[in-house]
Amino acid sequence: MEEVQSAASWLSSDTRFKRIQQIFIQNCFSFIRIDLTDQKKMAELAFLLKEHNMTPDTLYLSNIRENLQYSSENSLRDFNASISQILSKDMAVIEASSEIKNETPPRQQLYRLSGVPVHKANSV
């Protein structure tokens, strides 16, 4: 119920829900399970995207970068090298950072590598 009441949620209004629904109906969304620190797998994904002339619009990273800080020494370096293979200057990247001391949802940062403005999460 909290999700529905959140102003930033795509469930909070019929307009927002229909926008997300159309993305799925038009088959413009893909869930990909991949180890983002595996540079070889990410190179394969980058090749497939290029081969099919596909450019991802948005990359949702959640708080992966933050969690990798507590992993092995090379994890964050491998992660950065891996995702750089699929990034484009106009891609929207969404990252979150947790509020460890608070019980609030993670803060989200939305940006484009090109510096082109991105709609804020609550304006979806």
Tab-separated table of C-alpha atoms in Angstrom:
chain	number	residue	atom	x	y	z
A	1	MET	CA	0.000	0.000	0.000
A	2	GLU	CA	2.914	2.367	0.697
A	3	GLU	CA	4.051	1.929	-2.912
A	4	VAL	CA	0.679	3.047	-4.259
A	5	GLN	CA	0.552	6.100	-1.987
A	6	SER	CA	4.089	7.253	-2.802
A	7	ALA	CA	3.961	10.338	-5.030
A	8	ALA	CA	7.006	9.102	-6.975
A	9	SER	CA	5.510	5.689	-7.690
A	10	TRP	CA	4.291	4.689	-11.136
A	11	LEU	CA	1.303	3.195	-9.287
A	12	SER	CA	0.251	6.541	-7.811
A	13	SER	CA	-1.889	7.663	-10.756
A	14	ASP	CA	-3.667	6.218	-13.775
A	15	THR	CA	-1.517	8.361	-16.094
A	16	ARG	CA	1.741	7.054	-14.657
A	17	PHE	CA	0.510	3.476	-14.677
A	18	LYS	CA	-0.596	3.728	-18.341
A	19	ARG	CA	2.806	5.111	-19.338
A	20	ILE	CA	4.594	2.123	-17.793
A	21	GLN	CA	1.939	-0.250	-19.145
A	22	GLN	CA	2.571	0.994	-22.708
A	23	ILE	CA	6.306	0.382	-22.340
A	24	PHE	CA	5.565	-3.268	-21.565
A	25	ILE	CA	2.802	-3.651	-24.179
A	26	GLN	CA	5.124	-2.285	-26.880
A	27	ASN	CA	7.843	-4.685	-25.714
A	28	CYS	CA	10.229	-1.813	-24.985
A	29	PHE	CA	11.413	-3.197	-21.664
A	30	SER	CA	13.810	-5.971	-20.876
A	31	PHE	CA	14.869	-7.593	-17.637
A	32	ILE	CA	18.430	-8.807	-17.898
A	33	ARG	CA	20.078	-10.812	-15.157
A	34	ILE	CA	23.804	-10.311	-15.470
A	35	ASP	CA	26.811	-9.927	-13.196
A	36	LEU	CA	27.638	-6.263	-13.660
A	37	THR	CA	31.222	-6.888	-12.557
A	38	ASP	CA	31.783	-9.501	-15.297
A	39	GLN	CA	33.456	-7.527	-18.080
A	40	LYS	CA	33.255	-10.448	-20.532
A	41	LYS	CA	29.479	-10.861	-20.092
A	42	MET	CA	28.960	-7.117	-20.400
A	43	ALA	CA	31.039	-7.085	-23.599
A	44	GLU	CA	28.751	-9.824	-24.963
A	45	LEU	CA	25.696	-7.759	-24.030
A	46	ALA	CA	27.196	-4.648	-25.650
A	47	PHE	CA	27.857	-6.666	-28.818
A	48	LEU	CA	24.274	-7.990	-28.917
A	49	LEU	CA	22.855	-4.509	-28.427
A	50	LYS	CA	25.018	-3.130	-31.235
A	51	GLU	CA	24.258	-6.097	-33.505
A	52	HIS	CA	20.518	-5.460	-33.116
A	53	ASN	CA	20.932	-1.681	-33.386
A	54	MET	CA	19.543	-1.201	-29.884
A	55	THR	CA	20.464	1.578	-27.494
A	56	PRO	CA	19.154	1.315	-23.949
A	57	ASP	CA	17.330	4.436	-22.841
A	58	THR	CA	17.665	3.880	-19.098
A	59	LEU	CA	19.984	1.926	-16.833
A	60	TYR	CA	18.660	1.298	-13.323
A	61	LEU	CA	21.551	0.490	-10.999
A	62	SER	CA	19.749	0.708	-7.651
A	63	ASN	CA	22.438	0.959	-4.952
A	64	ILE	CA	24.870	-1.500	-6.550
A	65	ARG	CA	27.834	0.892	-6.514
A	66	GLU	CA	27.274	1.543	-2.816
A	67	ASN	CA	27.118	-2.188	-2.001
A	68	LEU	CA	30.253	-2.961	-4.000
A	69	GLN	CA	32.250	-0.675	-1.732
A	70	TYR	CA	32.023	-3.452	0.859
A	71	SER	CA	32.978	-6.242	-1.565
A	72	SER	CA	36.358	-7.249	-2.880
A	73	GLU	CA	38.887	-4.607	-3.806
A	74	ASN	CA	38.366	-5.098	-7.541
A	75	SER	CA	34.558	-5.296	-7.586
A	76	LEU	CA	33.912	-1.573	-7.919
A	77	ARG	CA	36.646	-1.187	-10.554
A	78	ASP	CA	35.244	-4.144	-12.546
A	79	PHE	CA	31.705	-2.778	-12.211
A	80	ASN	CA	32.710	0.634	-13.579
A	81	ALA	CA	34.625	-0.948	-16.475
A	82	SER	CA	31.747	-3.308	-17.252
A	83	ILE	CA	28.921	-0.802	-17.368
A	84	SER	CA	31.019	1.647	-19.382
A	85	GLN	CA	30.674	-0.824	-22.270
A	86	ILE	CA	26.931	-0.204	-22.586
A	87	LEU	CA	26.648	3.435	-21.528
A	88	SER	CA	25.726	6.062	-24.067
A	89	LYS	CA	25.790	9.809	-23.620
A	90	ASP	CA	21.992	10.115	-23.777
A	91	MET	CA	21.215	7.160	-21.509
A	92	ALA	CA	19.415	7.978	-18.266
A	93	VAL	CA	21.163	6.356	-15.315
A	94	ILE	CA	19.312	5.828	-12.048
A	95	GLU	CA	21.314	5.143	-8.916
A	96	ALA	CA	20.136	4.999	-5.320
A	97	SER	CA	21.901	5.364	-2.018
A	98	SER	CA	20.503	3.886	1.153
A	99	GLU	CA	19.547	5.802	4.228
A	100	ILE	CA	21.133	3.371	6.656
A	101	LYS	CA	20.208	5.274	9.822
A	102	ASN	CA	16.713	6.185	8.666
A	103	GLU	CA	13.857	3.899	7.747
A	104	THR	CA	13.172	5.958	4.621
A	105	PRO	CA	13.421	4.600	1.066
A	106	PRO	CA	16.740	5.081	-0.733
A	107	ARG	CA	17.460	8.467	-2.286
A	108	GLN	CA	17.602	8.245	-6.064
A	109	GLN	CA	19.857	10.165	-8.407
A	110	LEU	CA	18.881	10.450	-12.044
A	111	TYR	CA	21.347	11.788	-14.612
A	112	ARG	CA	22.532	11.586	-18.213
A	113	LEU	CA	26.189	11.370	-19.162
A	114	SER	CA	25.647	14.083	-21.798
A	115	GLY	CA	24.360	16.533	-19.221
A	116	VAL	CA	20.988	16.677	-20.993
A	117	PRO	CA	18.314	17.242	-18.330
A	118	VAL	CA	16.333	14.227	-17.202
A	119	HIS	CA	12.815	14.269	-15.807
A	120	LYS	CA	12.933	13.814	-12.058
A	121	ALA	CA	11.593	10.518	-10.708
A	122	ASN	CA	8.489	12.199	-9.319
A	123	SER	CA	7.613	13.699	-12.714
A	124	VAL	CA	7.293	10.350	-14.505
